[in-house]
Amino acid sequence: MLDAFGVYHPRRTPLHLLPPWVKLIGLALSAVAIFILRGPTWTLVGLVASLAVLASTLPPPRPTLRGLWPIALLTVLMGGYQWFRGDRAGAAEFAADFLAVACLALALTTSTRLDDAVSLLSRAFRPLRHRISPDSVGLVFALTARAIPEITTILGDSADAARARGLAKSPQATLVPAAVRTFGWALGVGEAITARGLADDPEPDSDGETPEDTRGNVEYPRRRPA
Amino acid sequence: MIEFRNASVVAASSDAVLLAPTTLALSERRVSVIGANGSGKSTLVRLVNGLAMPTTGSVLVNGRDTRRQASSVRHDVGFLFTDPSSQLIMPTAIEDVALSLRRTIRDKGARTTAALTALDEIGLAGHSHVSVHSLSGGQRQLLALAGVLAVNPSILVADEPTTLLDLRWRAHVDALLDALPVQVIEVTHDLDAAERADRTLFLDGGKVVFDGKPSRAVALYRDLMSSRAEGRADA
Ligand SMILES: Nc1ncnc2c1ncn2[C@@H]1O[C@H](COP(=O)(O)OP(=O)(O)OP(=O)(O)O)[C@@H](O)[C@H]1O
Ligand SMILES: [Mg+2]
């Protein structure tokens, strides 16, 4: 479904060549600027510029257009809410600003290896290492990126299942199983993270042995596959 | 070498005994674990890498207590789940294997090279930069295995690793597991695979009811299942 949406695509565009930290700081500054600069002109400039930046990373067109749908929907919902509260100009501006920042974030993820972004975040948080593990910050970032397509897939499957049971009109028939499956998926991921040792400190155990000494003493010969 | 010393597991919420006190020493190269749904197979194997802790008794891996040295035990024991999609975290194959290596290889270039080697060994080198979402179920399970093997565990625990795979992928994963130069503990409902082990544990109702020759364990298991099926038909 969301196959390649928001995922790194190896290309040689200017944005791909920029170091990840420049892009990350650029994204943060642009987001602040987009929301601070008010008025229709600035809003339009921000939106057009952001779309241009996204286009400059040459994202695969089909998955990107398909992937922009949920973001567009979210934009309409949030804009609609403000519209409903009576702030029409504000609603339009907010929606445009939100869409612009989403496009910039997408430009960042399609032009940056997640591994680089994780390393960058790990480094950025190193000064706080006595309070939070820098690696875990990177891991949380990776997991968030991983959860979005997973949850979208689960929502799609649940909607299909609800439709198959003739319950297309009932939001609960989609949302309840989707929530249960998302929870189950999250539990499984948590377990896998533990099993892969990703939640452990990189320091050796208190017994001070290096990983090499901890191997079992039994050597098994390699069997040829049948 | 895996040792269970009177290890039992009691559910925290309901006091139900999930695994009765068990004492075992597993040193065979291939150990299979069989039994009906809910018989305690996963509970037993999760003790081996410290995913679960025994309520009483202890579990030792290469002389290390899973409770006191959990992190170093996990380093020694890789764990392969049934569903690879919960095991895979990063968006592309190579990044996911590199993630496993983060703790052991700090240098990024060396990490990427090692990840590529791991993918190559399992036959996924051609898919290293492909989105994990676009891999087939079988390829994802291979990728999960590559991530586990990249850190050179001496023991691999696999909880029904082929249950979700079609026949072709099942044969492929079986052959790969078979050729691994590490000890493999495999939970399986595939009785042919179970019989190829050197030793089989047969669980029922949270107890190891048979421990020994695979062909004998499988025969006993078949008997038990068919007698239960008849019981159900009579009732
Ligand atoms: N936290 C828990 N609290 C209570 N009961 C539990 C808990 N976790 C598992 N169980 C129960 O423990 C029993 C053994 O579970 P286990 O997952 O080990 O079985 P299994 O042999 O792996 O089964 P399957 O073939 O279905 O995977 C099951 O009846 C299960 O419902
Ligand atoms: Mg199980």
CSV table of C-alpha atoms and ligand atoms in Angstrom, one decimal:
chain,number,residue,atom,x,y,z
A,1,MET,CA,0.0,0.0,0.0
A,2,LEU,CA,2.2,2.7,1.3
A,3,ASP,CA,5.2,0.9,-0.1
A,4,ALA,CA,7.8,3.5,-0.7
A,5,PHE,CA,6.1,6.5,0.7
A,6,GLY,CA,8.3,8.7,2.9
A,7,VAL,CA,11.1,6.2,2.6
A,8,TYR,CA,14.6,7.2,1.6
A,9,HIS,CA,15.2,7.1,-2.2
A,10,PRO,CA,18.8,7.2,-3.4
A,11,ARG,CA,19.1,10.1,-5.9
A,12,ARG,CA,21.6,12.8,-6.6
A,13,THR,CA,19.6,15.9,-5.9
A,14,PRO,CA,21.0,18.9,-4.0
A,15,LEU,CA,19.0,17.9,-0.9
A,16,HIS,CA,20.4,14.4,-0.9
A,17,LEU,CA,23.9,15.8,-0.9
A,18,LEU,CA,23.3,18.2,2.0
A,19,PRO,CA,24.5,16.8,5.4
A,20,PRO,CA,21.5,15.6,7.5
A,21,TRP,CA,22.1,18.0,10.3
A,22,VAL,CA,21.8,21.0,7.9
A,23,LYS,CA,18.5,19.5,6.7
A,24,LEU,CA,17.2,18.9,10.2
A,25,ILE,CA,18.0,22.4,11.4
A,26,GLY,CA,16.6,23.8,8.1
A,27,LEU,CA,13.4,21.9,8.6
A,28,ALA,CA,13.1,23.2,12.2
A,29,LEU,CA,13.8,26.9,11.2
A,30,SER,CA,11.5,26.7,8.2
A,31,ALA,CA,8.7,25.3,10.2
A,32,VAL,CA,9.0,28.1,12.8
A,33,ALA,CA,9.2,30.7,10.0
A,34,ILE,CA,6.2,29.3,8.2
A,35,PHE,CA,4.0,29.5,11.3
A,36,ILE,CA,5.3,32.9,12.4
A,37,LEU,CA,5.0,34.8,9.1
A,38,ARG,CA,1.3,35.6,8.8
A,39,GLY,CA,-0.7,36.9,5.9
A,40,PRO,CA,-1.9,35.3,2.7
A,41,THR,CA,1.2,36.3,0.7
A,42,TRP,CA,3.7,34.6,3.1
A,43,THR,CA,1.4,31.6,3.4
A,44,LEU,CA,1.3,31.1,-0.3
A,45,VAL,CA,5.0,31.6,-0.7
A,46,GLY,CA,5.7,29.1,2.1
A,47,LEU,CA,3.4,26.5,0.5
A,48,VAL,CA,4.8,26.9,-3.0
A,49,ALA,CA,8.4,26.9,-1.8
A,50,SER,CA,7.8,23.7,0.3
A,51,LEU,CA,6.2,21.9,-2.6
A,52,ALA,CA,9.1,23.0,-4.8
A,53,VAL,CA,11.6,21.6,-2.2
A,54,LEU,CA,9.7,18.3,-2.0
A,55,ALA,CA,9.7,18.1,-5.8
A,56,SER,CA,13.4,18.8,-6.0
A,57,THR,CA,14.1,15.5,-4.2
A,58,LEU,CA,12.4,13.7,-7.1
A,59,PRO,CA,10.2,11.5,-4.9
A,60,PRO,CA,8.6,8.5,-6.7
A,61,PRO,CA,5.4,10.2,-8.0
A,62,ARG,CA,2.7,7.6,-7.4
A,63,PRO,CA,3.5,6.5,-3.9
A,64,THR,CA,4.0,10.1,-2.9
A,65,LEU,CA,0.7,11.3,-4.2
A,66,ARG,CA,-1.0,8.3,-2.6
A,67,GLY,CA,0.8,8.9,0.6
A,68,LEU,CA,-0.1,12.6,0.7
A,69,TRP,CA,-3.8,11.7,1.0
A,70,PRO,CA,-3.8,11.0,4.7
A,71,ILE,CA,-1.9,14.3,5.3
A,72,ALA,CA,-4.3,16.1,3.1
A,73,LEU,CA,-7.2,14.6,5.0
A,74,LEU,CA,-5.7,15.6,8.3
A,75,THR,CA,-5.1,19.1,6.9
A,76,VAL,CA,-8.8,19.4,5.9
A,77,LEU,CA,-10.0,18.0,9.3
A,78,MET,CA,-7.9,20.5,11.3
A,79,GLY,CA,-8.6,23.4,8.9
A,80,GLY,CA,-12.3,22.4,9.0
A,81,TYR,CA,-12.3,22.5,12.8
A,82,GLN,CA,-11.1,26.1,12.8
A,83,TRP,CA,-13.5,27.0,10.0
A,84,PHE,CA,-16.3,25.6,12.1
A,85,ARG,CA,-15.1,27.8,15.0
A,86,GLY,CA,-15.6,30.8,12.7
A,87,ASP,CA,-12.0,31.7,11.9
A,88,ARG,CA,-12.1,31.3,8.1
A,89,ALA,CA,-9.0,33.1,7.1
A,90,GLY,CA,-7.1,31.5,10.0
A,91,ALA,CA,-8.3,28.1,8.9
A,92,ALA,CA,-7.1,28.4,5.4
A,93,GLU,CA,-3.7,29.8,6.5
A,94,PHE,CA,-3.3,27.1,9.1
A,95,ALA,CA,-4.1,24.3,6.7
A,96,ALA,CA,-1.7,25.7,4.1
A,97,ASP,CA,1.1,26.1,6.8
A,98,PHE,CA,0.5,22.5,8.0
A,99,LEU,CA,0.7,21.1,4.5
A,100,ALA,CA,3.9,23.1,3.8
A,101,VAL,CA,5.6,21.7,6.9
A,102,ALA,CA,4.5,18.2,6.0
A,103,CYS,CA,6.0,18.6,2.5
A,104,LEU,CA,9.3,19.7,4.0
A,105,ALA,CA,9.3,16.8,6.5
A,106,LEU,CA,8.7,14.4,3.5
A,107,ALA,CA,11.5,16.1,1.6
A,108,LEU,CA,13.8,15.4,4.6
A,109,THR,CA,12.8,11.7,4.8
A,110,THR,CA,13.0,10.9,1.1
A,111,SER,CA,16.5,12.5,0.9
A,112,THR,CA,18.0,11.2,4.1
A,113,ARG,CA,18.9,7.7,5.1
A,114,LEU,CA,17.0,6.9,8.3
A,115,ASP,CA,20.2,5.5,9.7
A,116,ASP,CA,21.9,8.9,9.2
A,117,ALA,CA,19.0,10.7,10.9
A,118,VAL,CA,19.1,8.2,13.8
A,119,SER,CA,22.9,8.7,14.2
A,120,LEU,CA,22.4,12.5,14.1
A,121,LEU,CA,19.7,12.4,16.8
A,122,SER,CA,21.8,10.1,18.9
A,123,ARG,CA,24.7,12.6,18.6
A,124,ALA,CA,22.5,15.6,19.2
A,125,PHE,CA,21.2,14.1,22.5
A,126,ARG,CA,24.7,12.9,23.7
A,127,PRO,CA,25.1,15.9,26.0
A,128,LEU,CA,22.0,14.7,27.9
A,129,ARG,CA,23.3,11.1,28.0
A,130,HIS,CA,23.2,10.9,31.8
A,131,ARG,CA,19.4,11.6,31.7
A,132,ILE,CA,18.3,9.7,28.5
A,133,SER,CA,20.2,7.2,26.4
A,134,PRO,CA,21.0,8.9,23.0
A,135,ASP,CA,20.5,5.6,21.2
A,136,SER,CA,17.0,5.3,22.5
A,137,VAL,CA,16.1,8.7,21.1
A,138,GLY,CA,17.3,7.6,17.7
A,139,LEU,CA,15.4,4.3,18.2
A,140,VAL,CA,12.1,6.1,19.1
A,141,PHE,CA,12.5,8.2,15.9
A,142,ALA,CA,13.0,5.1,13.8
A,143,LEU,CA,10.0,3.4,15.4
A,144,THR,CA,7.8,6.4,14.8
A,145,ALA,CA,8.8,6.3,11.2
A,146,ARG,CA,8.1,2.6,11.1
A,147,ALA,CA,4.7,2.9,12.9
A,148,ILE,CA,3.1,5.2,10.4
A,149,PRO,CA,2.9,2.9,7.4
A,150,GLU,CA,2.2,-0.1,9.7
A,151,ILE,CA,-0.8,1.6,11.3
A,152,THR,CA,-2.0,2.8,7.9
A,153,THR,CA,-1.9,-0.8,6.6
A,154,ILE,CA,-3.8,-2.0,9.7
A,155,LEU,CA,-6.4,0.7,9.3
A,156,GLY,CA,-6.8,-0.3,5.6
A,157,ASP,CA,-7.1,-4.0,6.4
A,158,SER,CA,-9.6,-3.3,9.2
A,159,ALA,CA,-11.7,-1.1,6.9
A,160,ASP,CA,-11.7,-3.9,4.3
A,161,ALA,CA,-12.7,-6.5,6.9
A,162,ALA,CA,-15.5,-4.2,8.1
A,163,ARG,CA,-16.7,-3.7,4.6
A,164,ALA,CA,-16.6,-7.5,4.0
A,165,ARG,CA,-18.9,-8.0,7.0
A,166,GLY,CA,-21.2,-5.3,5.7
A,167,LEU,CA,-20.3,-2.9,8.5
A,168,ALA,CA,-18.8,-0.1,6.3
A,169,LYS,CA,-20.9,2.6,8.0
A,170,SER,CA,-19.9,1.8,11.5
A,171,PRO,CA,-16.6,3.5,12.5
A,172,GLN,CA,-16.3,1.2,15.5
A,173,ALA,CA,-16.1,-1.9,13.3
A,174,THR,CA,-13.0,-0.5,11.8
A,175,LEU,CA,-11.4,1.4,14.7
A,176,VAL,CA,-11.8,-1.3,17.5
A,177,PRO,CA,-10.0,-4.1,15.6
A,178,ALA,CA,-7.5,-1.6,14.3
A,179,ALA,CA,-6.7,-0.5,17.8
A,180,VAL,CA,-6.4,-4.0,19.0
A,181,ARG,CA,-4.1,-5.0,16.2
A,182,THR,CA,-2.0,-1.8,16.6
A,183,PHE,CA,-1.6,-2.6,20.3
A,184,GLY,CA,-0.6,-6.2,19.5
A,185,TRP,CA,1.9,-5.0,16.9
A,186,ALA,CA,3.4,-2.6,19.4
A,187,LEU,CA,3.7,-5.4,22.0
A,188,GLY,CA,5.4,-7.6,19.4
A,189,VAL,CA,7.8,-4.8,18.5
A,190,GLY,CA,8.6,-4.1,22.1
A,191,GLU,CA,9.4,-7.8,22.6
A,192,ALA,CA,11.5,-7.9,19.5
A,193,ILE,CA,13.5,-4.9,20.6
A,194,THR,CA,14.3,-6.6,23.8
A,195,ALA,CA,15.1,-9.9,22.1
A,196,ARG,CA,17.5,-8.1,19.7
A,197,GLY,CA,19.3,-6.5,22.6
A,198,LEU,CA,18.5,-3.0,21.3
A,199,ALA,CA,17.2,-2.0,24.7
A,200,ASP,CA,20.3,-3.0,26.5
A,201,ASP,CA,23.1,-0.6,27.3
A,202,PRO,CA,26.1,-0.9,25.0
A,203,GLU,CA,28.4,-1.2,28.0
A,204,PRO,CA,29.6,-4.7,28.8
A,205,ASP,CA,28.1,-6.5,31.7
A,206,SER,CA,29.3,-6.0,35.2
A,207,ASP,CA,31.4,-9.1,35.0
A,208,GLY,CA,33.5,-7.2,32.6
A,209,GLU,CA,34.0,-9.9,30.0
A,210,THR,CA,34.1,-8.9,26.3
A,211,PRO,CA,31.5,-10.2,24.0
A,212,GLU,CA,34.0,-12.5,22.4
A,213,ASP,CA,34.6,-14.4,25.7
A,214,THR,CA,30.9,-15.0,26.1
A,215,ARG,CA,30.5,-17.3,23.1
A,216,GLY,CA,29.6,-20.9,23.9
A,217,ASN,CA,32.4,-23.3,23.9
A,218,VAL,CA,30.7,-25.8,21.6
A,219,GLU,CA,31.5,-25.4,17.9
A,220,TYR,CA,29.0,-26.9,15.6
A,221,PRO,CA,30.1,-27.8,12.0
A,222,ARG,CA,28.2,-26.2,9.2
A,223,ARG,CA,25.8,-28.6,7.6
A,224,ARG,CA,25.1,-28.3,3.9
A,225,PRO,CA,21.5,-27.5,3.0
A,226,ALA,CA,19.8,-30.4,1.4
B,1,MET,CA,24.8,-25.1,26.7
B,2,ILE,CA,21.3,-24.2,28.1
B,3,GLU,CA,20.4,-25.3,31.7
B,4,PHE,CA,17.0,-25.1,33.3
B,5,ARG,CA,17.2,-25.6,37.0
B,6,ASN,CA,13.8,-26.2,38.4
B,7,ALA,CA,12.5,-23.3,36.4
B,8,SER,CA,8.8,-22.6,36.4
B,9,VAL,CA,6.6,-19.8,35.2
B,10,VAL,CA,3.4,-18.7,36.9
B,11,ALA,CA,1.2,-16.0,35.3
B,12,ALA,CA,1.4,-12.8,37.3
B,13,SER,CA,-2.3,-12.0,36.8
B,14,SER,CA,-4.0,-15.3,37.3
B,15,ASP,CA,-1.6,-17.6,39.2
B,16,ALA,CA,-2.0,-20.0,36.4
B,17,VAL,CA,1.0,-22.3,36.0
B,18,LEU,CA,2.3,-21.8,32.4
B,19,LEU,CA,5.3,-24.0,32.9
B,20,ALA,CA,5.7,-26.5,35.7
B,21,PRO,CA,9.2,-26.7,37.4
B,22,THR,CA,11.5,-28.0,34.7
B,23,THR,CA,15.1,-29.2,34.9
B,24,LEU,CA,17.0,-29.8,31.7
B,25,ALA,CA,20.4,-29.4,30.1
B,26,LEU,CA,20.3,-28.8,26.3
B,27,SER,CA,23.6,-29.2,24.5
B,28,GLU,CA,22.4,-30.9,21.3
B,29,ARG,CA,23.0,-29.1,18.1
B,30,ARG,CA,19.3,-29.2,17.1
B,31,VAL,CA,16.5,-29.3,19.6
B,32,SER,CA,12.9,-29.2,18.5
B,33,VAL,CA,10.0,-28.3,20.8
B,34,ILE,CA,6.5,-29.6,19.9
B,35,GLY,CA,3.0,-29.6,21.6
B,36,ALA,CA,-0.5,-28.4,21.1
B,37,ASN,CA,-1.6,-24.7,21.1
B,38,GLY,CA,-1.2,-23.3,24.5
B,39,SER,CA,0.9,-26.1,25.9
B,40,GLY,CA,3.7,-23.8,27.0
B,41,LYS,CA,6.2,-24.0,24.1
B,42,SER,CA,6.7,-20.3,23.7
B,43,THR,CA,6.8,-19.8,27.5
B,44,LEU,CA,9.7,-22.3,27.7
B,45,VAL,CA,11.8,-20.9,24.9
B,46,ARG,CA,11.3,-17.3,25.9
B,47,LEU,CA,13.1,-18.2,29.1
B,48,VAL,CA,16.2,-19.0,27.1
B,49,ASN,CA,17.1,-15.5,26.1
B,50,GLY,CA,15.6,-13.7,29.1
B,51,LEU,CA,12.4,-12.5,27.3
B,52,ALA,CA,10.6,-14.0,30.2
B,53,MET,CA,12.0,-14.7,33.6
B,54,PRO,CA,11.3,-17.9,35.6
B,55,THR,CA,9.0,-17.4,38.6
B,56,THR,CA,11.0,-19.9,40.5
B,57,GLY,CA,14.3,-21.6,39.8
B,58,SER,CA,16.7,-20.3,37.2
B,59,VAL,CA,17.8,-20.6,33.6
B,60,LEU,CA,21.5,-20.6,32.6
B,61,VAL,CA,23.0,-20.0,29.2
B,62,ASN,CA,26.7,-20.9,28.9
B,63,GLY,CA,26.9,-20.6,32.6
B,64,ARG,CA,25.2,-17.2,32.8
B,65,ASP,CA,22.0,-16.6,34.7
B,66,THR,CA,19.3,-15.0,32.5
B,67,ARG,CA,18.1,-12.9,35.4
B,68,ARG,CA,21.5,-11.5,36.5
B,69,GLN,CA,23.2,-11.2,33.2
B,70,ALA,CA,20.3,-10.7,30.8
B,71,SER,CA,22.1,-8.4,28.5
B,72,SER,CA,25.1,-10.8,27.9
B,73,VAL,CA,22.7,-13.7,27.6
B,74,ARG,CA,20.8,-11.9,24.9
B,75,HIS,CA,24.1,-11.3,23.1
B,76,ASP,CA,24.6,-15.1,23.0
B,77,VAL,CA,21.0,-16.1,22.1
B,78,GLY,CA,19.3,-14.8,19.0
B,79,PHE,CA,15.5,-15.0,18.8
B,80,LEU,CA,13.5,-15.4,15.6
B,81,PHE,CA,9.8,-14.8,15.9
B,82,THR,CA,6.9,-16.2,13.8
B,83,ASP,CA,6.0,-12.8,12.3
B,84,PRO,CA,8.9,-10.9,11.0
B,85,SER,CA,7.0,-7.7,10.6
B,86,SER,CA,7.2,-7.1,14.4
B,87,GLN,CA,10.9,-7.9,14.3
B,88,LEU,CA,11.9,-5.5,11.5
B,89,ILE,CA,12.2,-1.9,12.5
B,90,MET,CA,14.1,0.1,9.9
B,91,PRO,CA,12.7,1.0,6.5
B,92,THR,CA,15.2,-0.8,4.4
B,93,ALA,CA,16.9,-4.2,4.7
B,94,ILE,CA,20.5,-3.0,5.1
B,95,GLU,CA,19.5,-0.4,7.7
B,96,ASP,CA,17.7,-3.0,9.7
B,97,VAL,CA,20.7,-5.3,9.9
B,98,ALA,CA,22.9,-2.3,10.6
B,99,LEU,CA,20.6,-1.5,13.6
B,100,SER,CA,21.4,-4.9,15.1
B,101,LEU,CA,25.1,-4.1,14.8
B,102,ARG,CA,24.9,-0.7,16.4
B,103,ARG,CA,26.0,-2.0,19.8
B,104,THR,CA,29.0,-3.9,18.5
B,105,ILE,CA,30.3,-1.8,15.6
B,106,ARG,CA,30.5,1.9,16.3
B,107,ASP,CA,32.1,2.9,12.9
B,108,LYS,CA,29.4,3.5,10.4
B,109,GLY,CA,31.3,2.3,7.3
B,110,ALA,CA,32.3,-0.9,9.0
B,111,ARG,CA,28.7,-1.4,10.1
B,112,THR,CA,27.4,-1.0,6.6
B,113,THR,CA,30.0,-3.5,5.3
B,114,ALA,CA,29.1,-6.0,8.0
B,115,ALA,CA,25.4,-5.6,7.3
B,116,LEU,CA,26.0,-6.2,3.6
B,117,THR,CA,28.0,-9.3,4.3
B,118,ALA,CA,25.2,-10.6,6.6
B,119,LEU,CA,22.6,-9.9,3.8
B,120,ASP,CA,24.8,-11.6,1.2
B,121,GLU,CA,25.2,-14.7,3.3
B,122,ILE,CA,21.5,-15.2,3.5
B,123,GLY,CA,20.9,-14.4,-0.2
B,124,LEU,CA,19.4,-11.0,0.2
B,125,ALA,CA,22.2,-8.8,-1.1
B,126,GLY,CA,20.2,-7.8,-4.1
B,127,HIS,CA,17.5,-6.4,-1.8
B,128,SER,CA,19.6,-4.4,0.5
B,129,HIS,CA,18.2,-1.0,-0.3
B,130,VAL,CA,14.6,-2.1,-1.0
B,131,SER,CA,11.8,-1.0,1.3
B,132,VAL,CA,11.0,-3.7,3.9
B,133,HIS,CA,7.4,-3.3,3.0
B,134,SER,CA,7.9,-4.5,-0.5
B,135,LEU,CA,9.6,-7.8,0.5
B,136,SER,CA,7.6,-11.0,0.4
B,137,GLY,CA,6.8,-12.8,3.7
B,138,GLY,CA,9.6,-15.3,3.1
B,139,GLN,CA,12.1,-12.6,2.3
B,140,ARG,CA,11.1,-10.7,5.4
B,141,GLN,CA,11.7,-13.8,7.5
B,142,LEU,CA,15.2,-14.2,5.9
B,143,LEU,CA,15.9,-10.5,6.7
B,144,ALA,CA,14.8,-11.0,10.3
B,145,LEU,CA,17.2,-14.0,10.4
B,146,ALA,CA,20.0,-11.9,8.9
B,147,GLY,CA,19.5,-9.3,11.6
B,148,VAL,CA,19.7,-11.9,14.3
B,149,LEU,CA,22.7,-13.7,12.9
B,150,ALA,CA,24.7,-10.5,12.2
B,151,VAL,CA,25.7,-10.3,15.8
B,152,ASN,CA,27.1,-13.9,15.9
B,153,PRO,CA,24.9,-15.5,18.5
B,154,SER,CA,26.0,-19.0,19.6
B,155,ILE,CA,22.4,-20.1,20.1
B,156,LEU,CA,19.3,-19.4,18.0
B,157,VAL,CA,15.9,-19.8,19.4
B,158,ALA,CA,13.1,-19.8,16.8
B,159,ASP,CA,9.5,-19.8,17.8
B,160,GLU,CA,7.5,-21.2,14.8
B,161,PRO,CA,9.7,-19.5,12.2
B,162,THR,CA,8.0,-21.1,9.2
B,163,THR,CA,4.4,-21.1,10.3
B,164,LEU,CA,3.5,-18.1,8.1
B,165,LEU,CA,5.5,-19.2,5.1
B,166,ASP,CA,4.4,-21.1,1.9
B,167,LEU,CA,5.9,-24.5,1.2
B,168,ARG,CA,8.8,-23.2,-0.9
B,169,TRP,CA,9.9,-20.6,1.6
B,170,ARG,CA,9.4,-23.1,4.4
B,171,ALA,CA,11.8,-25.5,2.7
B,172,HIS,CA,14.3,-22.7,2.1
B,173,VAL,CA,14.2,-21.4,5.7
B,174,ASP,CA,14.4,-25.0,7.0
B,175,ALA,CA,17.5,-25.6,4.9
B,176,LEU,CA,19.1,-22.3,6.1
B,177,LEU,CA,18.4,-23.1,9.8
B,178,ASP,CA,19.8,-26.6,9.2
B,179,ALA,CA,23.1,-25.3,7.8
B,180,LEU,CA,23.7,-22.8,10.6
B,181,PRO,CA,26.9,-23.5,12.6
B,182,VAL,CA,25.1,-22.6,15.9
B,183,GLN,CA,22.8,-24.4,18.3
B,184,VAL,CA,19.2,-24.1,17.2
B,185,ILE,CA,16.1,-24.5,19.5
B,186,GLU,CA,13.1,-24.5,17.3
B,187,VAL,CA,9.4,-24.5,18.3
B,188,THR,CA,7.4,-26.0,15.4
B,189,HIS,CA,4.1,-27.5,14.4
B,190,ASP,CA,5.8,-29.0,11.3
B,191,LEU,CA,6.4,-32.5,12.6
B,192,ASP,CA,8.8,-33.4,9.7
B,193,ALA,CA,11.0,-30.6,10.7
B,194,ALA,CA,10.7,-31.6,14.4
B,195,GLU,CA,11.8,-35.1,13.5
B,196,ARG,CA,15.0,-33.9,11.9
B,197,ALA,CA,16.3,-32.6,15.3
B,198,ASP,CA,18.7,-34.4,17.5
B,199,ARG,CA,16.4,-34.1,20.5
B,200,THR,CA,12.8,-33.2,21.0
B,201,LEU,CA,10.9,-31.8,23.9
B,202,PHE,CA,7.2,-32.5,23.8
B,203,LEU,CA,5.1,-30.3,26.0
B,204,ASP,CA,1.5,-30.7,27.2
B,205,GLY,CA,-0.4,-28.6,29.7
B,206,GLY,CA,2.7,-26.6,30.7
B,207,LYS,CA,4.8,-29.7,31.3
B,208,VAL,CA,7.6,-31.4,29.4
B,209,VAL,CA,5.9,-34.8,29.1
B,210,PHE,CA,8.5,-36.4,26.8
B,211,ASP,CA,12.2,-35.5,26.3
B,212,GLY,CA,14.3,-37.6,23.9
B,213,LYS,CA,14.3,-39.2,20.5
B,214,PRO,CA,12.5,-37.0,17.9
B,215,SER,CA,10.7,-39.9,16.2
B,216,ARG,CA,9.4,-41.2,19.5
B,217,ALA,CA,8.3,-37.7,20.6
B,218,VAL,CA,6.4,-37.1,17.3
B,219,ALA,CA,4.7,-40.5,17.5
B,220,LEU,CA,3.6,-39.8,21.1
B,221,TYR,CA,2.3,-36.4,20.1
B,222,ARG,CA,0.3,-37.8,17.1
B,223,ASP,CA,-1.2,-40.4,19.4
B,224,LEU,CA,-2.2,-37.8,22.0
B,225,MET,CA,-3.7,-35.5,19.3
B,226,SER,CA,-5.7,-38.3,17.7
B,227,SER,CA,-7.1,-39.5,21.0
B,228,ARG,CA,-8.1,-36.0,21.9
B,229,ALA,CA,-9.8,-35.6,18.5
B,230,GLU,CA,-11.8,-38.8,19.1
B,231,GLY,CA,-12.7,-37.7,22.6
B,232,ARG,CA,-14.1,-34.5,21.0
B,233,ALA,CA,-16.1,-36.5,18.4
B,234,ASP,CA,-17.5,-38.7,21.1
B,235,ALA,CA,-18.6,-35.9,23.4
C,1,LIG,N1,0.4,-13.4,30.7
C,1,LIG,C1,-0.4,-14.5,30.8
C,1,LIG,N2,-1.3,-14.7,31.7
C,1,LIG,C2,-2.1,-15.8,31.7
C,1,LIG,N3,-1.9,-16.8,30.8
C,1,LIG,C3,-1.0,-16.7,29.9
C,1,LIG,C4,-0.2,-15.6,29.8
C,1,LIG,N4,0.6,-15.7,28.7
C,1,LIG,C5,0.3,-16.9,28.2
C,1,LIG,N5,-0.7,-17.5,28.9
C,1,LIG,C6,-1.3,-18.8,28.6
C,1,LIG,O1,-0.2,-19.7,28.8
C,1,LIG,C7,-0.4,-20.9,28.0
C,1,LIG,C8,0.9,-21.3,27.3
C,1,LIG,O2,1.2,-20.3,26.3
C,1,LIG,P1,2.3,-20.4,25.3
C,1,LIG,O3,2.3,-19.2,24.5
C,1,LIG,O4,3.6,-20.8,25.9
C,1,LIG,O5,1.8,-21.6,24.4
C,1,LIG,P2,2.4,-22.3,23.1
C,1,LIG,O6,2.7,-23.7,23.3
C,1,LIG,O7,3.5,-21.4,22.5
C,1,LIG,O8,1.1,-22.2,22.1
C,1,LIG,P3,1.0,-21.9,20.5
C,1,LIG,O9,1.2,-23.2,19.8
C,1,LIG,O10,-0.4,-21.4,20.4
C,1,LIG,O11,2.0,-20.8,20.2
C,1,LIG,C9,-1.6,-20.6,27.1
C,1,LIG,O12,-2.7,-21.2,27.6
C,1,LIG,C10,-1.7,-19.1,27.2
C,1,LIG,O13,-3.1,-18.7,27.1
C,2,MG,MG,3.7,-20.2,20.9
